[in-house]
Amino acid sequence: MNKEIKISQENALNAYNNASAEGKELLEHLLGKEVFMPKDITERIKTFDDVLHEVNRLAEAGDEDAAILLADYESNADNIKMKETVAYMKLCLIASALNEGWKPQFTTNEYRWFPWFELFTQKELDDMDDEKKSRVVLRSCNSAYSYGGVACVNASGDSSGTYAYYGSRLAFKTQELAKYAGKQFLDIWADYVFKPKEK
């Protein structure tokens, strides 16, 4: 005799949160892992290991770009000597994971967002009020142009006028995701953009 048992998602989540590792595995097998994954991507992605897990999930679901990014990283990252090159690979994976399959189409009126960073001297930081300091960690920008390459900096007018353009793989679908990526993975961004070569 087959008897159908119904359980609310709330009860399933409560059981999952209080279960042992074996209990969690059993619940995932019975109800599917997706039932227990937070809906908000920023709740699922906290570490670079979370990024790899999410990109692998996208690849298994048929996202060819995610599969290529993951395969390239896993095959090559350990053999690359330049820290900024490995950081770029990681940032591409971070963008893929946080965008959950979204890719820029470069259509009219499409917005793409990027973390925006600004360097300050220690004196400049010391002179800032608390409100301004709270915003120092990150910026986000919606400007995106079709300049090629991984990154391009263009100085115009004089030395104080600069514009930075990023490769499309580092674009995010929302301002909130760009801010989150910039703040949550600041060390990886620093390896890519700011840190000088070690001697």
mmCIF file of C-alpha atoms in Angstrom:
data_model
loop_
_atom_site.group_PDB
_atom_site.id
_atom_site.type_symbol
_atom_site.label_atom_id
_atom_site.label_comp_id
_atom_site.label_asym_id
_atom_site.label_seq_id
_atom_site.Cartn_x
_atom_site.Cartn_y
_atom_site.Cartn_z
ATOM 1 C CA MET A 1 0.000 0.000 0.000
ATOM 2 C CA ASN A 2 1.464 3.356 -1.094
ATOM 3 C CA LYS A 3 0.709 6.225 1.164
ATOM 4 C CA GLU A 4 1.618 9.778 0.179
ATOM 5 C CA ILE A 5 3.169 11.882 2.921
ATOM 6 C CA LYS A 6 3.001 15.649 2.609
ATOM 7 C CA ILE A 7 5.361 18.024 4.381
ATOM 8 C CA SER A 8 5.435 21.791 4.260
ATOM 9 C CA GLN A 9 8.607 23.474 3.065
ATOM 10 C CA GLU A 10 8.873 25.245 6.416
ATOM 11 C CA ASN A 11 8.810 21.913 8.288
ATOM 12 C CA ALA A 12 11.298 20.404 5.835
ATOM 13 C CA LEU A 13 13.686 23.351 6.341
ATOM 14 C CA ASN A 14 13.354 23.115 10.131
ATOM 15 C CA ALA A 15 14.112 19.386 9.999
ATOM 16 C CA TYR A 16 17.080 20.040 7.703
ATOM 17 C CA ASN A 17 18.536 22.793 9.887
ATOM 18 C CA ASN A 18 18.379 20.541 12.964
ATOM 19 C CA ALA A 19 19.551 17.347 11.254
ATOM 20 C CA SER A 20 22.930 15.638 11.457
ATOM 21 C CA ALA A 21 25.075 15.412 8.313
ATOM 22 C CA GLU A 22 23.536 12.009 7.555
ATOM 23 C CA GLY A 23 20.040 13.365 8.145
ATOM 24 C CA LYS A 24 20.682 16.285 5.789
ATOM 25 C CA GLU A 25 21.932 13.916 3.112
ATOM 26 C CA LEU A 26 18.797 11.763 3.499
ATOM 27 C CA LEU A 27 16.492 14.800 3.246
ATOM 28 C CA GLU A 28 18.360 16.057 0.164
ATOM 29 C CA HIS A 29 17.986 12.621 -1.421
ATOM 30 C CA LEU A 30 14.262 12.459 -0.639
ATOM 31 C CA LEU A 31 13.276 16.049 -1.472
ATOM 32 C CA GLY A 32 16.113 17.315 -3.668
ATOM 33 C CA LYS A 33 18.987 19.648 -2.748
ATOM 34 C CA GLU A 34 17.245 22.653 -4.316
ATOM 35 C CA VAL A 35 14.549 22.583 -1.605
ATOM 36 C CA PHE A 36 17.183 23.435 1.000
ATOM 37 C CA MET A 37 19.167 26.010 -0.960
ATOM 38 C CA PRO A 38 18.517 29.639 0.028
ATOM 39 C CA LYS A 39 16.695 31.464 -2.763
ATOM 40 C CA ASP A 40 18.898 34.569 -2.496
ATOM 41 C CA ILE A 41 22.205 33.916 -4.266
ATOM 42 C CA THR A 42 24.089 36.113 -1.790
ATOM 43 C CA GLU A 43 22.976 33.757 0.987
ATOM 44 C CA ARG A 44 24.377 30.777 -0.947
ATOM 45 C CA ILE A 45 27.668 32.421 -1.973
ATOM 46 C CA LYS A 46 29.899 33.418 0.931
ATOM 47 C CA THR A 47 33.254 31.830 0.011
ATOM 48 C CA PHE A 48 35.127 30.939 -3.149
ATOM 49 C CA ASP A 49 34.309 27.264 -2.449
ATOM 50 C CA ASP A 50 30.623 28.264 -2.587
ATOM 51 C CA VAL A 51 31.353 29.880 -5.967
ATOM 52 C CA LEU A 52 32.888 26.660 -7.308
ATOM 53 C CA HIS A 53 29.917 24.655 -6.043
ATOM 54 C CA GLU A 54 27.412 27.034 -7.688
ATOM 55 C CA VAL A 55 29.276 27.165 -11.011
ATOM 56 C CA ASN A 56 29.463 23.372 -11.005
ATOM 57 C CA ARG A 57 25.687 23.269 -10.448
ATOM 58 C CA LEU A 58 25.180 25.660 -13.387
ATOM 59 C CA ALA A 59 27.463 23.513 -15.557
ATOM 60 C CA GLU A 60 25.557 20.353 -14.643
ATOM 61 C CA ALA A 61 22.315 22.160 -15.561
ATOM 62 C CA GLY A 62 23.664 22.778 -19.079
ATOM 63 C CA ASP A 63 25.374 26.187 -18.879
ATOM 64 C CA GLU A 64 28.261 25.679 -21.328
ATOM 65 C CA ASP A 65 30.037 28.912 -20.381
ATOM 66 C CA ALA A 66 30.031 27.884 -16.721
ATOM 67 C CA ALA A 67 31.422 24.460 -17.653
ATOM 68 C CA ILE A 68 34.252 26.032 -19.692
ATOM 69 C CA LEU A 69 35.142 28.541 -16.945
ATOM 70 C CA LEU A 70 35.226 25.785 -14.339
ATOM 71 C CA ALA A 71 37.273 23.392 -16.495
ATOM 72 C CA ASP A 72 39.792 26.113 -17.385
ATOM 73 C CA TYR A 73 40.200 27.121 -13.750
ATOM 74 C CA GLU A 74 40.549 23.557 -12.462
ATOM 75 C CA SER A 75 43.001 22.614 -15.229
ATOM 76 C CA ASN A 76 45.217 25.682 -15.185
ATOM 77 C CA ALA A 77 45.051 27.708 -11.948
ATOM 78 C CA ASP A 78 47.698 25.680 -10.115
ATOM 79 C CA ASN A 79 50.179 26.123 -12.982
ATOM 80 C CA ILE A 80 49.839 29.890 -13.414
ATOM 81 C CA LYS A 81 52.495 31.978 -11.681
ATOM 82 C CA MET A 82 50.901 35.420 -12.047
ATOM 83 C CA LYS A 83 48.519 36.052 -9.151
ATOM 84 C CA GLU A 84 46.464 38.582 -11.154
ATOM 85 C CA THR A 85 45.759 35.996 -13.882
ATOM 86 C CA VAL A 86 44.430 33.492 -11.346
ATOM 87 C CA ALA A 87 42.425 36.303 -9.724
ATOM 88 C CA TYR A 88 40.818 37.129 -13.084
ATOM 89 C CA MET A 89 39.824 33.478 -13.518
ATOM 90 C CA LYS A 90 38.292 33.515 -10.031
ATOM 91 C CA LEU A 91 36.414 36.753 -10.728
ATOM 92 C CA CYS A 92 34.943 35.269 -13.909
ATOM 93 C CA LEU A 93 33.691 32.329 -11.831
ATOM 94 C CA ILE A 94 32.305 34.691 -9.168
ATOM 95 C CA ALA A 95 30.403 36.675 -11.812
ATOM 96 C CA SER A 96 29.054 33.463 -13.349
ATOM 97 C CA ALA A 97 27.861 32.175 -9.967
ATOM 98 C CA LEU A 98 26.286 35.416 -8.735
ATOM 99 C CA ASN A 99 24.596 36.112 -12.078
ATOM 100 C CA GLU A 100 22.961 32.645 -12.004
ATOM 101 C CA GLY A 101 23.228 32.150 -15.761
ATOM 102 C CA TRP A 102 22.600 35.776 -16.815
ATOM 103 C CA LYS A 103 25.042 37.029 -19.434
ATOM 104 C CA PRO A 104 25.241 40.539 -20.915
ATOM 105 C CA GLN A 105 23.663 40.762 -24.366
ATOM 106 C CA PHE A 106 24.975 44.241 -25.269
ATOM 107 C CA THR A 107 21.567 45.445 -26.353
ATOM 108 C CA THR A 108 20.199 48.970 -26.294
ATOM 109 C CA ASN A 109 19.427 50.175 -22.776
ATOM 110 C CA GLU A 110 20.883 47.075 -21.114
ATOM 111 C CA TYR A 111 22.506 47.958 -17.812
ATOM 112 C CA ARG A 112 25.554 46.081 -16.591
ATOM 113 C CA TRP A 113 27.120 46.746 -13.194
ATOM 114 C CA PHE A 114 30.709 46.557 -11.976
ATOM 115 C CA PRO A 115 32.365 46.998 -8.580
ATOM 116 C CA TRP A 116 34.190 50.329 -8.509
ATOM 117 C CA PHE A 117 37.216 50.883 -6.308
ATOM 118 C CA GLU A 118 39.135 53.977 -5.343
ATOM 119 C CA LEU A 119 42.510 54.101 -3.606
ATOM 120 C CA PHE A 120 43.101 56.365 -0.624
ATOM 121 C CA THR A 121 46.222 57.204 1.330
ATOM 122 C CA GLN A 122 46.235 56.531 5.062
ATOM 123 C CA LYS A 123 46.074 60.289 5.676
ATOM 124 C CA GLU A 124 42.994 60.627 3.449
ATOM 125 C CA LEU A 125 41.318 57.786 5.370
ATOM 126 C CA ASP A 126 42.212 59.347 8.709
ATOM 127 C CA ASP A 127 40.687 62.674 7.623
ATOM 128 C CA MET A 128 37.337 61.154 6.537
ATOM 129 C CA ASP A 129 34.212 61.245 8.645
ATOM 130 C CA ASP A 130 32.562 57.939 9.633
ATOM 131 C CA GLU A 131 29.838 58.212 6.981
ATOM 132 C CA LYS A 132 32.357 58.541 4.163
ATOM 133 C CA LYS A 133 34.550 55.778 5.604
ATOM 134 C CA SER A 134 31.563 53.426 5.534
ATOM 135 C CA ARG A 135 31.393 53.889 1.766
ATOM 136 C CA VAL A 136 35.115 53.466 1.130
ATOM 137 C CA VAL A 137 35.009 49.701 0.744
ATOM 138 C CA LEU A 138 33.196 49.666 -2.577
ATOM 139 C CA ARG A 139 31.464 51.525 -5.320
ATOM 140 C CA SER A 140 29.310 50.311 -8.152
ATOM 141 C CA CYS A 141 28.982 51.759 -11.607
ATOM 142 C CA ASN A 142 26.428 51.158 -14.361
ATOM 143 C CA SER A 143 28.526 52.474 -17.242
ATOM 144 C CA ALA A 144 29.595 49.816 -19.712
ATOM 145 C CA TYR A 145 31.167 50.297 -23.092
ATOM 146 C CA SER A 146 32.367 47.937 -25.783
ATOM 147 C CA TYR A 147 36.101 48.425 -25.210
ATOM 148 C CA GLY A 148 37.998 45.188 -25.679
ATOM 149 C CA GLY A 149 40.440 43.358 -23.493
ATOM 150 C CA VAL A 150 40.379 42.188 -19.931
ATOM 151 C CA ALA A 151 40.614 45.738 -18.603
ATOM 152 C CA CYS A 152 41.351 49.075 -20.187
ATOM 153 C CA VAL A 153 42.223 52.397 -18.594
ATOM 154 C CA ASN A 154 41.927 55.577 -20.591
ATOM 155 C CA ALA A 155 43.354 58.899 -19.387
ATOM 156 C CA SER A 156 41.971 61.970 -21.098
ATOM 157 C CA GLY A 157 42.539 65.679 -20.630
ATOM 158 C CA ASP A 158 45.106 65.462 -17.869
ATOM 159 C CA SER A 159 46.438 62.999 -15.329
ATOM 160 C CA SER A 160 43.423 63.400 -13.053
ATOM 161 C CA GLY A 161 40.834 62.321 -15.623
ATOM 162 C CA THR A 162 40.714 58.525 -15.900
ATOM 163 C CA TYR A 163 38.113 56.015 -16.995
ATOM 164 C CA ALA A 164 38.225 52.279 -16.431
ATOM 165 C CA TYR A 165 36.415 49.700 -18.551
ATOM 166 C CA TYR A 166 36.158 46.048 -17.607
ATOM 167 C CA GLY A 167 35.764 42.885 -19.624
ATOM 168 C CA SER A 168 32.178 41.719 -20.021
ATOM 169 C CA ARG A 169 32.772 38.556 -18.000
ATOM 170 C CA LEU A 170 33.040 40.722 -14.883
ATOM 171 C CA ALA A 171 29.656 42.406 -15.380
ATOM 172 C CA PHE A 172 26.807 41.851 -12.940
ATOM 173 C CA LYS A 173 23.098 41.963 -13.644
ATOM 174 C CA THR A 174 22.259 44.225 -10.689
ATOM 175 C CA GLN A 175 23.902 46.993 -8.717
ATOM 176 C CA GLU A 176 23.392 44.970 -5.525
ATOM 177 C CA LEU A 177 25.297 41.975 -6.920
ATOM 178 C CA ALA A 178 28.164 44.207 -8.068
ATOM 179 C CA LYS A 179 28.404 45.729 -4.583
ATOM 180 C CA TYR A 180 28.235 42.289 -2.980
ATOM 181 C CA ALA A 181 30.939 40.868 -5.270
ATOM 182 C CA GLY A 182 33.194 43.843 -4.600
ATOM 183 C CA LYS A 183 32.834 43.611 -0.839
ATOM 184 C CA GLN A 184 32.595 39.836 -0.312
ATOM 185 C CA PHE A 185 35.571 39.017 -2.542
ATOM 186 C CA LEU A 186 37.679 42.121 -1.936
ATOM 187 C CA ASP A 187 40.935 40.147 -1.565
ATOM 188 C CA ILE A 188 40.481 38.563 -5.005
ATOM 189 C CA TRP A 189 39.699 41.968 -6.571
ATOM 190 C CA ALA A 190 42.837 43.348 -4.885
ATOM 191 C CA ASP A 191 44.956 40.539 -6.357
ATOM 192 C CA TYR A 192 43.531 41.368 -9.777
ATOM 193 C CA VAL A 193 43.547 45.173 -9.713
ATOM 194 C CA PHE A 194 45.633 46.740 -6.959
ATOM 195 C CA LYS A 195 48.474 44.713 -5.555
ATOM 196 C CA PRO A 196 51.897 45.381 -7.083
ATOM 197 C CA LYS A 197 54.003 42.484 -8.286
ATOM 198 C CA GLU A 198 55.959 40.872 -5.506
ATOM 199 C CA LYS A 199 59.744 41.117 -5.853
#
